[in-house]
mmCIF file of C-alpha atoms and ligand atoms in Angstrom:
data_model
loop_
_atom_site.group_PDB
_atom_site.id
_atom_site.type_symbol
_atom_site.label_atom_id
_atom_site.label_comp_id
_atom_site.label_asym_id
_atom_site.label_seq_id
_atom_site.Cartn_x
_atom_site.Cartn_y
_atom_site.Cartn_z
ATOM 1 C CA MET T 1 169.672 13.237 66.193
ATOM 2 C CA THR T 2 167.521 12.314 63.369
ATOM 3 C CA GLU T 3 165.983 9.167 62.559
ATOM 4 C CA PRO T 4 168.199 6.644 60.472
ATOM 5 C CA ALA T 5 167.435 6.624 56.959
ATOM 6 C CA ASP T 6 165.387 3.777 55.681
ATOM 7 C CA LEU T 7 165.808 4.624 52.068
ATOM 8 C CA LEU T 8 168.568 5.767 50.070
ATOM 9 C CA VAL T 9 168.541 6.817 46.323
ATOM 10 C CA ARG T 10 171.951 6.719 44.927
ATOM 11 C CA ASN T 11 173.892 7.309 41.829
ATOM 12 C CA ILE T 12 171.426 9.958 40.395
ATOM 13 C CA GLY T 13 172.997 11.674 37.495
ATOM 14 C CA GLN T 14 171.250 15.069 37.648
ATOM 15 C CA LEU T 15 169.061 15.678 40.705
ATOM 16 C CA VAL T 16 166.704 18.521 40.246
ATOM 17 C CA THR T 17 165.565 19.459 43.763
ATOM 18 C CA CYS T 18 163.388 22.840 42.671
ATOM 19 C CA GLU T 19 164.908 24.340 45.783
ATOM 20 C CA PRO T 20 167.457 27.057 44.467
ATOM 21 C CA ALA T 21 169.307 27.080 47.812
ATOM 22 C CA LEU T 22 170.225 23.305 47.332
ATOM 23 C CA GLY T 23 171.879 23.278 43.997
ATOM 24 C CA GLU T 24 172.707 25.191 40.752
ATOM 25 C CA GLY T 25 170.427 27.598 39.038
ATOM 26 C CA PRO T 26 166.914 28.318 39.667
ATOM 27 C CA LEU T 27 165.895 24.689 39.955
ATOM 28 C CA GLY T 28 168.661 23.811 42.451
ATOM 29 C CA VAL T 29 170.143 21.013 40.388
ATOM 30 C CA ILE T 30 172.774 18.855 42.165
ATOM 31 C CA GLU T 31 175.078 16.883 39.619
ATOM 32 C CA ARG T 32 175.642 13.057 40.658
ATOM 33 C CA GLY T 33 173.270 13.653 43.629
ATOM 34 C CA ALA T 34 171.639 11.312 46.312
ATOM 35 C CA VAL T 35 168.569 11.343 48.549
ATOM 36 C CA ALA T 36 167.842 9.731 52.051
ATOM 37 C CA ALA T 37 164.579 9.258 53.495
ATOM 38 C CA ALA T 38 163.259 8.220 56.796
ATOM 39 C CA GLY T 39 159.714 7.342 57.506
ATOM 40 C CA GLY T 40 158.655 8.694 54.122
ATOM 41 C CA ARG T 41 160.270 11.868 54.369
ATOM 42 C CA ILE T 42 163.686 13.353 52.982
ATOM 43 C CA CYS T 43 166.090 13.334 55.759
ATOM 44 C CA TRP T 44 169.301 14.297 53.615
ATOM 45 C CA ILE T 45 169.973 15.470 50.241
ATOM 46 C CA GLY T 46 173.245 16.364 48.343
ATOM 47 C CA PRO T 47 176.192 15.200 46.433
ATOM 48 C CA ASP T 48 176.429 11.253 46.386
ATOM 49 C CA ALA T 49 180.162 11.486 47.464
ATOM 50 C CA ARG T 50 179.113 13.102 50.638
ATOM 51 C CA LEU T 51 176.298 10.358 51.702
ATOM 52 C CA ASP T 52 178.301 8.052 53.449
ATOM 53 C CA GLY T 53 179.866 10.437 55.670
ATOM 54 C CA GLU T 54 176.861 12.422 56.541
ATOM 55 C CA VAL T 55 173.965 9.929 56.556
ATOM 56 C CA VAL T 56 173.142 7.309 59.523
ATOM 57 C CA ARG T 57 171.111 4.413 58.061
ATOM 58 C CA CYS T 58 169.461 1.668 59.561
ATOM 59 C CA ALA T 59 170.364 -1.982 58.648
ATOM 60 C CA ALA T 60 167.439 -2.615 56.516
ATOM 61 C CA ALA T 61 167.662 0.376 54.562
ATOM 62 C CA ARG T 62 166.700 -0.094 50.954
ATOM 63 C CA VAL T 63 169.071 1.178 48.441
ATOM 64 C CA VAL T 64 167.711 2.286 45.005
ATOM 65 C CA ASP T 65 170.402 2.641 42.247
ATOM 66 C CA ALA T 66 169.321 5.351 40.081
ATOM 67 C CA GLY T 67 171.648 4.240 37.376
ATOM 68 C CA GLY T 68 172.711 7.726 36.472
ATOM 69 C CA ARG T 69 169.057 8.702 35.706
ATOM 70 C CA VAL T 70 167.640 12.122 36.166
ATOM 71 C CA ALA T 71 165.528 12.646 39.522
ATOM 72 C CA LEU T 72 162.632 15.161 39.854
ATOM 73 C CA PRO T 73 160.030 15.823 42.481
ATOM 74 C CA GLY T 74 157.003 13.725 41.739
ATOM 75 C CA PHE T 75 154.509 15.614 39.715
ATOM 76 C CA VAL T 76 151.436 17.474 41.323
ATOM 77 C CA ASP T 77 148.359 17.873 39.223
ATOM 78 C CA SER T 78 146.205 20.583 40.911
ATOM 79 C CA HIS T 79 143.197 20.367 38.524
ATOM 80 C CA THR T 80 141.623 17.277 37.387
ATOM 81 C CA HIS T 81 138.234 15.626 36.985
ATOM 82 C CA LEU T 82 139.380 12.314 37.518
ATOM 83 C CA VAL T 83 136.042 10.741 38.674
ATOM 84 C CA PHE T 84 133.249 10.548 35.951
ATOM 85 C CA ALA T 85 131.401 7.730 34.081
ATOM 86 C CA GLY T 86 130.700 7.262 30.395
ATOM 87 C CA SER T 87 132.850 8.481 27.694
ATOM 88 C CA ARG T 88 132.616 11.204 25.011
ATOM 89 C CA GLU T 89 134.722 10.187 21.959
ATOM 90 C CA HIS T 90 131.614 10.766 19.820
ATOM 91 C CA GLU T 91 131.487 14.352 21.080
ATOM 92 C CA TYR T 92 135.083 14.751 19.990
ATOM 93 C CA ALA T 93 134.193 13.492 16.420
ATOM 94 C CA MET T 94 131.390 16.072 16.582
ATOM 95 C CA ARG T 95 133.733 18.901 17.254
ATOM 96 C CA ALA T 96 136.388 17.662 14.657
ATOM 97 C CA ARG T 97 133.569 18.308 12.127
ATOM 98 C CA GLY T 98 133.062 21.834 13.321
ATOM 99 C CA ALA T 99 130.647 21.723 16.306
ATOM 100 C CA THR T 100 131.663 24.102 19.309
ATOM 101 C CA TYR T 101 131.392 23.356 22.969
ATOM 102 C CA GLN T 102 128.356 25.495 23.221
ATOM 103 C CA GLU T 103 126.607 23.836 20.250
ATOM 104 C CA ILE T 104 127.359 20.292 21.600
ATOM 105 C CA ALA T 105 125.921 21.482 25.064
ATOM 106 C CA ALA T 106 122.867 23.032 23.215
ATOM 107 C CA ALA T 107 122.188 19.729 21.567
ATOM 108 C CA GLY T 108 122.047 17.879 25.085
ATOM 109 C CA GLY T 109 125.555 16.616 25.114
ATOM 110 C CA GLY T 110 128.581 18.131 26.815
ATOM 111 C CA ILE T 111 128.862 17.969 30.488
ATOM 112 C CA LEU T 112 125.201 16.856 30.964
ATOM 113 C CA SER T 113 125.794 13.336 29.311
ATOM 114 C CA THR T 114 128.765 12.803 31.708
ATOM 115 C CA VAL T 115 126.207 13.923 34.669
ATOM 116 C CA ARG T 116 123.581 11.322 33.382
ATOM 117 C CA ALA T 117 126.179 8.391 33.302
ATOM 118 C CA THR T 118 127.756 9.690 36.834
ATOM 119 C CA ARG T 119 124.503 9.600 38.480
ATOM 120 C CA ALA T 120 123.696 6.008 37.188
ATOM 121 C CA ALA T 121 126.909 4.770 38.470
ATOM 122 C CA SER T 122 127.493 3.434 41.937
ATOM 123 C CA VAL T 123 130.567 4.220 44.197
ATOM 124 C CA ASP T 124 132.142 1.028 43.466
ATOM 125 C CA GLU T 125 131.728 1.573 39.742
ATOM 126 C CA LEU T 126 133.445 5.267 40.076
ATOM 127 C CA VAL T 127 136.120 3.759 42.134
ATOM 128 C CA ALA T 128 136.752 0.917 39.520
ATOM 129 C CA LEU T 129 136.863 3.551 36.666
ATOM 130 C CA GLY T 130 139.082 5.932 38.514
ATOM 131 C CA ARG T 131 141.715 3.314 39.539
ATOM 132 C CA PRO T 132 143.272 2.776 36.140
ATOM 133 C CA ARG T 133 143.415 6.553 35.351
ATOM 134 C CA LEU T 134 145.215 6.929 38.741
ATOM 135 C CA ASP T 135 147.739 4.130 37.572
ATOM 136 C CA LEU T 136 148.226 5.945 34.485
ATOM 137 C CA MET T 137 148.913 9.060 36.330
ATOM 138 C CA LEU T 138 151.293 7.306 38.468
ATOM 139 C CA ARG T 139 153.569 5.908 35.754
ATOM 140 C CA HIS T 140 153.569 9.174 34.029
ATOM 141 C CA GLY T 141 155.117 10.573 37.180
ATOM 142 C CA THR T 142 152.161 12.259 39.065
ATOM 143 C CA THR T 143 152.290 11.507 42.732
ATOM 144 C CA THR T 144 149.649 13.905 43.842
ATOM 145 C CA CYS T 145 146.562 15.102 42.371
ATOM 146 C CA GLU T 146 143.455 17.102 42.953
ATOM 147 C CA ALA T 147 139.937 15.499 42.156
ATOM 148 C CA LYS T 148 136.816 17.248 41.771
ATOM 149 C CA SER T 149 133.057 16.243 42.103
ATOM 150 C CA GLY T 150 130.815 18.109 39.874
ATOM 151 C CA TYR T 151 129.217 15.364 37.678
ATOM 152 C CA GLY T 152 126.590 14.470 40.388
ATOM 153 C CA LEU T 153 124.821 17.991 40.993
ATOM 154 C CA THR T 154 122.549 16.544 43.841
ATOM 155 C CA THR T 155 123.516 16.053 47.319
ATOM 156 C CA ALA T 156 123.571 12.537 47.210
ATOM 157 C CA ASP T 157 125.355 12.150 43.896
ATOM 158 C CA GLU T 158 128.047 14.756 44.781
ATOM 159 C CA SER T 159 128.688 12.946 47.929
ATOM 160 C CA LYS T 160 128.900 9.881 46.096
ATOM 161 C CA MET T 161 131.429 11.266 43.971
ATOM 162 C CA LEU T 162 133.582 12.475 46.981
ATOM 163 C CA GLU T 163 132.973 8.994 48.428
ATOM 164 C CA ALA T 164 134.840 7.591 45.501
ATOM 165 C CA ILE T 165 137.659 9.952 45.442
ATOM 166 C CA ARG T 166 138.334 9.304 49.270
ATOM 167 C CA ARG T 167 138.256 5.442 48.584
ATOM 168 C CA LEU T 168 140.770 6.031 45.633
ATOM 169 C CA ASP T 169 143.011 8.176 47.847
ATOM 170 C CA ALA T 170 143.034 5.429 50.408
ATOM 171 C CA GLY T 171 143.817 2.719 47.901
ATOM 172 C CA HIS T 172 146.215 3.917 45.720
ATOM 173 C CA PRO T 173 149.896 5.156 45.955
ATOM 174 C CA VAL T 174 148.912 8.612 44.332
ATOM 175 C CA THR T 175 147.418 11.077 46.889
ATOM 176 C CA VAL T 176 144.203 12.316 45.741
ATOM 177 C CA VAL T 177 142.892 15.355 47.297
ATOM 178 C CA PRO T 178 139.288 16.256 47.058
ATOM 179 C CA THR T 179 137.293 19.263 45.908
ATOM 180 C CA PHE T 180 133.664 19.821 46.094
ATOM 181 C CA CYS T 181 132.682 21.240 42.639
ATOM 182 C CA GLY T 182 128.788 20.994 43.042
ATOM 183 C CA ALA T 183 128.501 24.485 41.080
ATOM 184 C CA HIS T 184 130.163 22.986 38.150
ATOM 185 C CA GLU T 185 126.939 23.193 35.999
ATOM 186 C CA VAL T 186 123.218 23.876 36.548
ATOM 187 C CA PRO T 187 121.626 20.653 36.407
ATOM 188 C CA PRO T 188 118.707 20.153 33.916
ATOM 189 C CA GLU T 189 116.040 20.048 36.812
ATOM 190 C CA PHE T 190 117.084 23.494 37.950
ATOM 191 C CA LYS T 191 117.241 25.075 34.249
ATOM 192 C CA GLY T 192 116.279 28.594 34.363
ATOM 193 C CA ARG T 193 116.385 28.536 38.383
ATOM 194 C CA THR T 194 120.205 28.971 38.851
ATOM 195 C CA ASP T 195 119.193 30.944 42.137
ATOM 196 C CA ALA T 196 117.435 27.988 43.618
ATOM 197 C CA TYR T 197 120.262 25.657 42.695
ATOM 198 C CA VAL T 198 122.783 28.052 44.346
ATOM 199 C CA ASP T 199 120.540 27.840 47.376
ATOM 200 C CA LEU T 200 120.813 24.195 47.308
ATOM 201 C CA VAL T 201 124.613 23.986 47.017
ATOM 202 C CA VAL T 202 125.152 26.712 49.762
ATOM 203 C CA GLU T 203 122.253 25.332 52.092
ATOM 204 C CA GLU T 204 122.506 21.879 51.734
ATOM 205 C CA MET T 205 125.276 20.202 49.748
ATOM 206 C CA LEU T 206 128.228 22.327 51.422
ATOM 207 C CA PRO T 207 127.099 21.718 54.973
ATOM 208 C CA GLU T 208 126.791 17.832 54.141
ATOM 209 C CA VAL T 209 130.093 17.871 52.691
ATOM 210 C CA ALA T 210 131.780 19.653 55.423
ATOM 211 C CA ARG T 211 129.998 17.578 58.003
ATOM 212 C CA ARG T 212 131.318 14.503 56.382
ATOM 213 C CA GLY T 213 134.806 15.955 55.761
ATOM 214 C CA LEU T 214 134.390 14.783 52.061
ATOM 215 C CA ALA T 215 136.404 17.871 50.680
ATOM 216 C CA ARG T 216 139.240 20.174 51.340
ATOM 217 C CA TYR T 217 138.553 22.551 48.436
ATOM 218 C CA VAL T 218 135.387 24.456 46.884
ATOM 219 C CA ASP T 219 135.478 25.255 43.282
ATOM 220 C CA VAL T 220 132.914 26.829 41.009
ATOM 221 C CA PHE T 221 132.636 27.080 37.434
ATOM 222 C CA CYS T 222 132.327 30.853 37.122
ATOM 223 C CA GLU T 223 131.580 31.445 33.522
ATOM 224 C CA GLU T 224 128.713 33.159 31.310
ATOM 225 C CA GLY T 225 125.845 31.085 31.169
ATOM 226 C CA VAL T 226 127.070 28.961 34.303
ATOM 227 C CA PHE T 227 127.400 30.856 37.364
ATOM 228 C CA SER T 228 127.885 34.533 37.595
ATOM 229 C CA VAL T 229 130.667 36.328 39.931
ATOM 230 C CA ALA T 230 128.132 37.186 42.462
ATOM 231 C CA GLU T 231 126.595 33.473 42.709
ATOM 232 C CA SER T 232 130.092 32.264 42.685
ATOM 233 C CA ARG T 233 131.260 34.617 45.439
ATOM 234 C CA ARG T 234 127.978 33.471 47.552
ATOM 235 C CA ILE T 235 129.285 29.699 47.247
ATOM 236 C CA LEU T 236 133.035 30.336 47.831
ATOM 237 C CA GLU T 237 132.292 32.500 50.861
ATOM 238 C CA ALA T 238 129.715 29.734 52.202
ATOM 239 C CA GLY T 239 132.615 27.064 51.672
ATOM 240 C CA ALA T 240 135.156 29.299 53.334
ATOM 241 C CA ARG T 241 132.973 29.614 56.294
ATOM 242 C CA LEU T 242 132.925 25.828 56.538
ATOM 243 C CA GLY T 243 136.836 25.618 56.252
ATOM 244 C CA LEU T 244 136.968 24.763 52.461
ATOM 245 C CA ARG T 245 139.533 26.848 50.689
ATOM 246 C CA ALA T 246 138.708 28.234 47.146
ATOM 247 C CA LYS T 247 140.076 27.159 43.809
ATOM 248 C CA PHE T 248 138.109 27.399 40.788
ATOM 249 C CA HIS T 249 137.619 27.820 37.011
ATOM 250 C CA ALA T 250 137.732 31.604 36.211
ATOM 251 C CA ASP T 251 137.621 33.588 32.915
ATOM 252 C CA GLU T 252 137.973 30.558 30.597
ATOM 253 C CA PHE T 253 135.656 31.562 27.804
ATOM 254 C CA VAL T 254 134.463 35.034 28.672
ATOM 255 C CA THR T 255 135.890 37.937 30.706
ATOM 256 C CA LEU T 256 133.632 37.776 33.596
ATOM 257 C CA GLY T 257 135.940 38.860 36.483
ATOM 258 C CA GLY T 258 136.534 35.525 37.871
ATOM 259 C CA ALA T 259 140.411 36.415 38.475
ATOM 260 C CA GLY T 260 139.521 39.555 40.540
ATOM 261 C CA LEU T 261 137.044 37.333 42.662
ATOM 262 C CA ALA T 262 139.870 35.000 43.328
ATOM 263 C CA ALA T 263 142.073 37.709 44.784
ATOM 264 C CA GLU T 264 138.850 39.090 46.776
ATOM 265 C CA VAL T 265 138.207 35.661 48.399
ATOM 266 C CA GLY T 266 142.002 34.872 48.908
ATOM 267 C CA ALA T 267 141.689 31.860 46.484
ATOM 268 C CA LEU T 268 144.509 29.263 46.508
ATOM 269 C CA SER T 269 144.379 29.281 42.831
ATOM 270 C CA ALA T 270 142.397 30.761 39.930
ATOM 271 C CA ASP T 271 142.322 28.282 36.951
ATOM 272 C CA HIS T 272 142.152 28.448 33.148
ATOM 273 C CA LEU T 273 142.200 32.512 32.944
ATOM 274 C CA LEU T 274 142.436 32.681 29.336
ATOM 275 C CA LYS T 275 140.250 35.770 29.396
ATOM 276 C CA ALA T 276 141.591 37.370 32.689
ATOM 277 C CA ARG T 277 141.576 41.108 32.907
ATOM 278 C CA VAL T 278 145.212 42.827 33.281
ATOM 279 C CA GLU T 279 144.056 44.660 36.376
ATOM 280 C CA ASP T 280 142.638 41.452 37.916
ATOM 281 C CA ILE T 281 146.059 39.671 37.367
ATOM 282 C CA ALA T 282 147.744 42.436 39.359
ATOM 283 C CA ARG T 283 145.103 41.741 42.219
ATOM 284 C CA MET T 284 145.847 38.008 42.063
ATOM 285 C CA LYS T 285 149.673 38.810 42.706
ATOM 286 C CA ALA T 286 148.775 41.176 45.498
ATOM 287 C CA ALA T 287 146.762 38.504 47.272
ATOM 288 C CA GLY T 288 149.262 35.411 46.736
ATOM 289 C CA VAL T 289 146.584 33.668 44.419
ATOM 290 C CA THR T 290 148.561 31.150 42.016
ATOM 291 C CA ALA T 291 147.463 31.179 38.381
ATOM 292 C CA ALA T 292 146.696 27.499 37.268
ATOM 293 C CA LEU T 293 147.077 27.330 33.491
ATOM 294 C CA LEU T 294 145.713 24.310 31.481
ATOM 295 C CA PRO T 295 147.021 24.201 28.138
ATOM 296 C CA GLY T 296 145.905 20.661 27.579
ATOM 297 C CA THR T 297 142.268 22.027 27.209
ATOM 298 C CA ALA T 298 143.213 24.595 24.673
ATOM 299 C CA PHE T 299 145.323 21.945 22.970
ATOM 300 C CA PHE T 300 142.399 19.465 22.967
ATOM 301 C CA LEU T 301 139.792 22.120 21.991
ATOM 302 C CA GLY T 302 141.956 23.958 19.376
ATOM 303 C CA LEU T 303 141.543 27.161 21.156
ATOM 304 C CA PRO T 304 143.927 30.055 21.846
ATOM 305 C CA TYR T 305 146.467 29.407 24.984
ATOM 306 C CA ALA T 306 146.379 31.472 28.123
ATOM 307 C CA PRO T 307 148.733 34.471 28.166
ATOM 308 C CA ALA T 308 151.070 32.789 30.382
ATOM 309 C CA ARG T 309 153.917 35.522 29.903
ATOM 310 C CA ALA T 310 151.479 38.367 31.003
ATOM 311 C CA PHE T 311 151.211 36.406 34.312
ATOM 312 C CA LEU T 312 154.913 35.523 34.702
ATOM 313 C CA GLU T 313 156.033 39.093 33.998
ATOM 314 C CA THR T 314 153.920 40.367 36.901
ATOM 315 C CA GLY T 315 155.700 37.890 39.164
ATOM 316 C CA LEU T 316 152.501 35.691 39.624
ATOM 317 C CA ARG T 317 153.171 32.098 40.570
ATOM 318 C CA VAL T 318 152.028 29.855 37.505
ATOM 319 C CA ALA T 319 151.146 26.289 37.959
ATOM 320 C CA LEU T 320 150.292 23.911 35.021
ATOM 321 C CA ALA T 321 147.783 21.201 35.443
ATOM 322 C CA SER T 322 146.185 18.683 33.163
ATOM 323 C CA ASP T 323 142.243 19.506 33.552
ATOM 324 C CA PHE T 324 141.929 15.792 32.835
ATOM 325 C CA ASN T 325 138.250 15.529 32.008
ATOM 326 C CA PRO T 326 136.154 13.623 29.449
ATOM 327 C CA GLY T 327 134.851 16.578 27.776
ATOM 328 C CA SER T 328 137.594 19.125 27.218
ATOM 329 C CA SER T 329 140.917 17.597 27.981
ATOM 330 C CA MET T 330 141.170 13.943 27.930
ATOM 331 C CA GLY T 331 144.912 13.716 28.880
ATOM 332 C CA LEU T 332 146.864 13.464 32.272
ATOM 333 C CA ASN T 333 150.300 13.268 30.933
ATOM 334 C CA LEU T 334 152.121 16.421 32.700
ATOM 335 C CA GLN T 335 155.381 15.787 30.633
ATOM 336 C CA LEU T 336 153.386 16.439 27.605
ATOM 337 C CA VAL T 337 151.768 19.512 29.344
ATOM 338 C CA MET T 338 155.236 20.940 30.040
ATOM 339 C CA THR T 339 155.781 20.779 26.171
ATOM 340 C CA MET T 340 152.632 22.674 25.642
ATOM 341 C CA ALA T 341 153.568 25.385 28.000
ATOM 342 C CA VAL T 342 156.873 25.818 26.308
ATOM 343 C CA SER T 343 156.035 25.741 22.726
ATOM 344 C CA GLN T 344 152.688 27.180 22.961
ATOM 345 C CA MET T 345 152.780 29.651 26.005
ATOM 346 C CA LYS T 346 156.262 30.522 25.830
ATOM 347 C CA MET T 347 157.213 29.540 29.053
ATOM 348 C CA THR T 348 160.816 28.489 29.665
ATOM 349 C CA MET T 349 161.548 24.717 30.461
ATOM 350 C CA GLU T 350 162.403 25.966 34.014
ATOM 351 C CA GLU T 351 158.999 27.667 34.267
ATOM 352 C CA ALA T 352 157.333 24.786 32.971
ATOM 353 C CA LEU T 353 158.840 22.258 35.447
ATOM 354 C CA LEU T 354 158.071 24.442 38.440
ATOM 355 C CA GLY T 355 154.485 24.556 37.098
ATOM 356 C CA VAL T 356 153.979 20.910 37.506
ATOM 357 C CA THR T 357 155.881 20.679 40.948
ATOM 358 C CA LEU T 358 156.382 23.518 43.468
ATOM 359 C CA ASN T 359 153.912 25.924 42.013
ATOM 360 C CA ALA T 360 151.248 23.219 41.674
ATOM 361 C CA ALA T 361 151.846 22.300 45.142
ATOM 362 C CA HIS T 362 151.111 26.087 46.034
ATOM 363 C CA ALA T 363 147.971 25.911 43.987
ATOM 364 C CA MET T 364 146.681 23.323 46.476
ATOM 365 C CA GLY T 365 148.195 24.886 49.674
ATOM 366 C CA LEU T 366 150.601 21.778 49.982
ATOM 367 C CA GLU T 367 153.944 23.485 49.357
ATOM 368 C CA ALA T 368 154.996 22.722 52.924
ATOM 369 C CA GLU T 369 154.926 18.970 52.118
ATOM 370 C CA ILE T 370 155.531 18.342 48.553
ATOM 371 C CA GLY T 371 156.595 19.854 45.132
ATOM 372 C CA SER T 372 160.100 20.055 45.702
ATOM 373 C CA LEU T 373 162.954 18.025 47.315
ATOM 374 C CA ARG T 374 164.294 19.152 50.492
ATOM 375 C CA PRO T 375 164.735 17.589 54.003
ATOM 376 C CA GLY T 376 161.370 17.500 55.793
ATOM 377 C CA LYS T 377 159.241 17.037 52.801
ATOM 378 C CA PHE T 378 157.717 13.948 51.709
ATOM 379 C CA CYS T 379 160.242 11.744 49.693
ATOM 380 C CA ASP T 380 157.955 11.903 46.430
ATOM 381 C CA LEU T 381 160.278 11.610 43.408
ATOM 382 C CA LEU T 382 160.622 10.115 40.150
ATOM 383 C CA LEU T 383 163.456 8.886 38.141
ATOM 384 C CA ALA T 384 163.581 9.685 34.450
ATOM 385 C CA ASP T 385 165.154 7.635 31.760
ATOM 386 C CA ALA T 386 166.974 10.833 30.255
ATOM 387 C CA PRO T 387 170.542 12.349 30.105
ATOM 388 C CA THR T 388 169.338 15.728 31.452
ATOM 389 C CA TRP T 389 165.928 16.830 32.764
ATOM 390 C CA GLU T 390 165.365 19.127 29.862
ATOM 391 C CA ARG T 391 165.036 15.992 27.569
ATOM 392 C CA ILE T 392 161.679 15.395 29.076
ATOM 393 C CA PRO T 393 159.706 18.421 27.612
ATOM 394 C CA TYR T 394 161.947 18.308 24.512
ATOM 395 C CA PHE T 395 161.458 14.771 23.502
ATOM 396 C CA TYR T 396 157.351 14.996 23.650
ATOM 397 C CA GLY T 397 154.623 12.632 23.631
ATOM 398 C CA VAL T 398 156.402 9.656 25.288
ATOM 399 C CA ASN T 399 156.787 8.631 28.825
ATOM 400 C CA HIS T 400 160.299 9.200 30.255
ATOM 401 C CA VAL T 401 159.466 7.901 33.840
ATOM 402 C CA ALA T 402 161.249 4.943 34.743
ATOM 403 C CA ARG T 403 160.522 4.680 38.451
ATOM 404 C CA VAL T 404 158.339 6.441 41.039
ATOM 405 C CA ILE T 405 159.074 6.799 44.862
ATOM 406 C CA LYS T 406 156.038 7.880 46.861
ATOM 407 C CA ARG T 407 156.507 8.688 50.626
ATOM 408 C CA GLY T 408 159.789 6.745 50.621
ATOM 409 C CA SER T 409 158.580 3.603 48.956
ATOM 410 C CA VAL T 410 159.104 2.394 45.217
ATOM 411 C CA VAL T 411 155.496 2.373 44.029
ATOM 412 C CA TRP T 412 156.011 1.797 40.243
ATOM 413 C CA GLU T 413 158.727 0.747 37.754
ATOM 414 C CA ALA T 414 158.800 0.455 34.304
HETATM 415 ZN ZN1 ZN Q 1 138.198 21.722 35.001
#
């Protein structure tokens, strides 16, 4: 006998479960569906007409009338740089006049300007800056996100960022899962001494982060001029020994072999992958690594998009994330990311929706808990003001989300 339901979501026009066994087509769609939850987890899902006969509810159960709206799993954003101080509009203006990422960095701007501002900020300030960003994520349908450190680049400042992430997670309906990304850049005081900085990351930062339980994942910016494959391997393996799963920036601007390294170390995901080698894609597939593609970055920077079809055709799982960050992707709306995936990377609408739900949960190792709607998973779902779910990527640039339910509670309404 299961626990009686304390939440019923009824009168759903189209219920998209992302579980093919539960409904029609690859997304498991149930027309005129309903969902019941107990203690924050889904306990029943099916056609509304069967709910009364099949679901035992407690007397105080809340009934949410979806009013014929579409219901979807809460979106999962597997790659964000949520916490940072400062702002870089002026760089975007420079870029609009023709400056490249590398030129802006060479002029002392770029990521190091965010590092200066973030080092100068207190934990309280970082939390205060992060909270309204999380509010925006929530109202656009994101119920879980990953968030990285990586703008501190000292042991104290990286820990400070992760502490801010921990407080944001504790104080907000959106679940925020922390990634240690101390190897996001070589800080200016280590210029020309990357080896010594990698020593600091491996010998001091990672043990401190692990000791304090500040992160679940470890990330490295594996890129020409930043961290080589060998340096990245050293950091990711050190993280693995401390229980941190790898998910990292790989093969974004230059073909270095980061995708192959992701396969070698058994990463949860390799992210960006614009320049991944074909043979490394096959290795990722064999190793079960999820490809996390970040079309918002290409969109914002005006660069070519990742070859999504090449990944999909090998059978690789493809997640889509925002890469929300102040330098290369100042956007967090995953509805719009779906449209970019469809129009620019030739993904199907179904592939795009799976990219921001179930496959994104895989990219975070959380697929047993979130990313689709089925009994046993958390009741994280959103109601969209749309006659069909396809309206969401089709009618782009606006917010279709009308209501968000997180772990069985209504946490946002339009
Ligand atoms: Zn990133």
